[in-house]
XYZ file of C-alpha atoms in Angstrom:
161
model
C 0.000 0.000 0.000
C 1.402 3.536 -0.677
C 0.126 6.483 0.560
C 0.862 10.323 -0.235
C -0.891 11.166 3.399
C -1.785 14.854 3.619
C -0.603 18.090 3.077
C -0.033 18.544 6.627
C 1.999 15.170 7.209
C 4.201 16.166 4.294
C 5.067 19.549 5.547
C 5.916 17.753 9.230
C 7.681 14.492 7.552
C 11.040 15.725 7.393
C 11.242 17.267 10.903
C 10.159 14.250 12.119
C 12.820 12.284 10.614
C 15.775 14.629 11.239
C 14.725 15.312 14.993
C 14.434 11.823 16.447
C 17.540 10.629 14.214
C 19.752 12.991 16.048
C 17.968 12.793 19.720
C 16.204 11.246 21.813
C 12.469 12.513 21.863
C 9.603 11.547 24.868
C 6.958 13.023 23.351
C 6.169 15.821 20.695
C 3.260 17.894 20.058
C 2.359 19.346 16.770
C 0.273 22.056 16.049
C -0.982 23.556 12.488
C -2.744 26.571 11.802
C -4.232 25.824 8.468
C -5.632 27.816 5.825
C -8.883 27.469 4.167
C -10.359 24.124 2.294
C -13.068 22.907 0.424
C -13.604 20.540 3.690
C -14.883 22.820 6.596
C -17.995 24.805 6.217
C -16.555 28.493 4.633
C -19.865 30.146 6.249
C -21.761 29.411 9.703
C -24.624 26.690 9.325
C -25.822 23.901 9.910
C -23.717 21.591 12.458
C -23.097 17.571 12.327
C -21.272 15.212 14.904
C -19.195 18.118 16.362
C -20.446 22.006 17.548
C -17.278 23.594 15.595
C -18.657 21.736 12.187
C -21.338 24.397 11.835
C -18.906 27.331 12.073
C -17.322 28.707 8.691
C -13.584 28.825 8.565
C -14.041 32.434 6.912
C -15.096 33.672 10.180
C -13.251 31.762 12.809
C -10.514 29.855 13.748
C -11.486 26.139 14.515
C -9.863 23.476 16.132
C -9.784 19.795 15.305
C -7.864 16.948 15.657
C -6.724 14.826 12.769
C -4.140 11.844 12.241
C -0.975 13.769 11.048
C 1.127 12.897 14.028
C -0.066 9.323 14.285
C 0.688 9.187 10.410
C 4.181 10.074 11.240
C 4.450 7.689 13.700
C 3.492 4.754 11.594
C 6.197 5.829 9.282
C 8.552 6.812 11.680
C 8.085 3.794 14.175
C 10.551 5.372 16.765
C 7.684 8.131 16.908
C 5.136 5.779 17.524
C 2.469 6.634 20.444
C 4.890 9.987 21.002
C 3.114 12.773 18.960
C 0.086 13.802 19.494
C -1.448 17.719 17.725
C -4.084 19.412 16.678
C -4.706 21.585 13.466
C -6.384 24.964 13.906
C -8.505 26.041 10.105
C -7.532 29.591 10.116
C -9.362 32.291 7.830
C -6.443 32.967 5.429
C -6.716 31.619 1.543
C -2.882 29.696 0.973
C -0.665 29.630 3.935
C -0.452 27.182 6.587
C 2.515 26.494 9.372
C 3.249 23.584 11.624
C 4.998 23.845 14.679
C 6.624 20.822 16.052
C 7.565 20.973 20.279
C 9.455 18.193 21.241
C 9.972 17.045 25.128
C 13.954 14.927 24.642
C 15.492 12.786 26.507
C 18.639 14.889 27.306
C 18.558 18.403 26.816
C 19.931 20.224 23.829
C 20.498 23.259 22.865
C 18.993 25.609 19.492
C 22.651 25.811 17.814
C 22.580 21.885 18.257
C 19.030 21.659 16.648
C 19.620 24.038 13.653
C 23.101 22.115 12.826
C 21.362 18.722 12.407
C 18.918 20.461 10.329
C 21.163 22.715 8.169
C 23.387 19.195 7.689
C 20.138 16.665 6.731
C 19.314 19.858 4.291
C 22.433 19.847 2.642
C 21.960 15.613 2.724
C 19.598 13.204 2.380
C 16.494 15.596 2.294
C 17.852 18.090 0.327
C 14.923 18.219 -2.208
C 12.764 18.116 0.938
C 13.946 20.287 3.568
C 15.256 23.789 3.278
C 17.785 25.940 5.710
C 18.417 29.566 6.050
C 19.536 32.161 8.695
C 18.416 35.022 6.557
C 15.408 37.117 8.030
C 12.513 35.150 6.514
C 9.052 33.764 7.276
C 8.685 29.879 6.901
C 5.522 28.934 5.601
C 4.202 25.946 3.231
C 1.483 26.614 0.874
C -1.300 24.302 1.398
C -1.635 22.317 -2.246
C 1.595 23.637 -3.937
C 3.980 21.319 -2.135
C 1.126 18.572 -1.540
C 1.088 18.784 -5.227
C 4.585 18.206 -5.890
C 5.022 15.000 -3.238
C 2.368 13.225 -5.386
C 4.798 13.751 -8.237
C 7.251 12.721 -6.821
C 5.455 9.329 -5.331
C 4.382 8.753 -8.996
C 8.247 9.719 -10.317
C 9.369 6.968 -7.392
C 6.717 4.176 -8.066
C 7.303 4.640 -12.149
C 10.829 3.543 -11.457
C 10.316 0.298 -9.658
C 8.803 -1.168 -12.354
């Protein structure tokens, strides 16, 4: 079975590889702000199973939970049962960010953490991961990158045949 996952597991994928390869992690917590799609309600109606279904994600911000970090930890199986996160739908049209807090073993510090990034950028993930110092905001937009994984699972697939 193959699977492309989501957007959102895509965008945290390659954190979650890097991170745990380089220490040890308890337990993470993941949290997306995500833009607007054609799945929530874009205006206030009707509700189903949960109250925040009837709200429109053009008016509020709405929590939910969703399987991104249990995705990565089925394909990450030193992650397993250790994330856990929650997406926020956000009303803005094509941005979206994931943050990724991570409890570890031993502590570390941030110059530690952006090395083993900057080096599995440079590496293995290079088409993947990205590393900068310059003053930027880091973002992923929503279907562009979802877009281009699929591609690339098709690219991958085509060549085992």
């Amino acid at each position: 079975m193959l699977s492309n996952a989501s957007c959102i597991t895509n965008s945290l994928a390659p954190l979650t590889k890097v991170i745990p390869d380089n220490f040890d992690i308890m337990e993470g917590l993941r949290t997306t702000f995500h833009a607007i799609t054609a799945t929530p309600k874009t205006e206030n109606g009707s509700s189903g199973k949960l109250w925040c279904d009837g709200h429109g994600t053009a008016q509020n911000i709405i929590p939910a939970s969703y399987g991104a970090a249990k995705a990565a930890g089925k394909a990450i199986p030193e992650l397993h049962k250790k994330l856990t996160g929650m997406v926020f739908h956000v009303p803005t049209t094509n941005v979206s960010i994931v943050d990724l807090t991570c409890h570890q073993e031993k502590a570390s510090n941030y110059n530690d953490i952006k090395k083993v990034i900057k080096l599995a950028s440079k590496g293995p993930l290079k088409d993947m991961l990205g590393y900068t110092e310059d003053q930027l905001i880091s973002w992923y937009y929503n279907e562009y990158g979802y877009s281009n994984m699929v591609v690339d699972l098709m690219l991958y697939v085509a060549s085992k045949e």
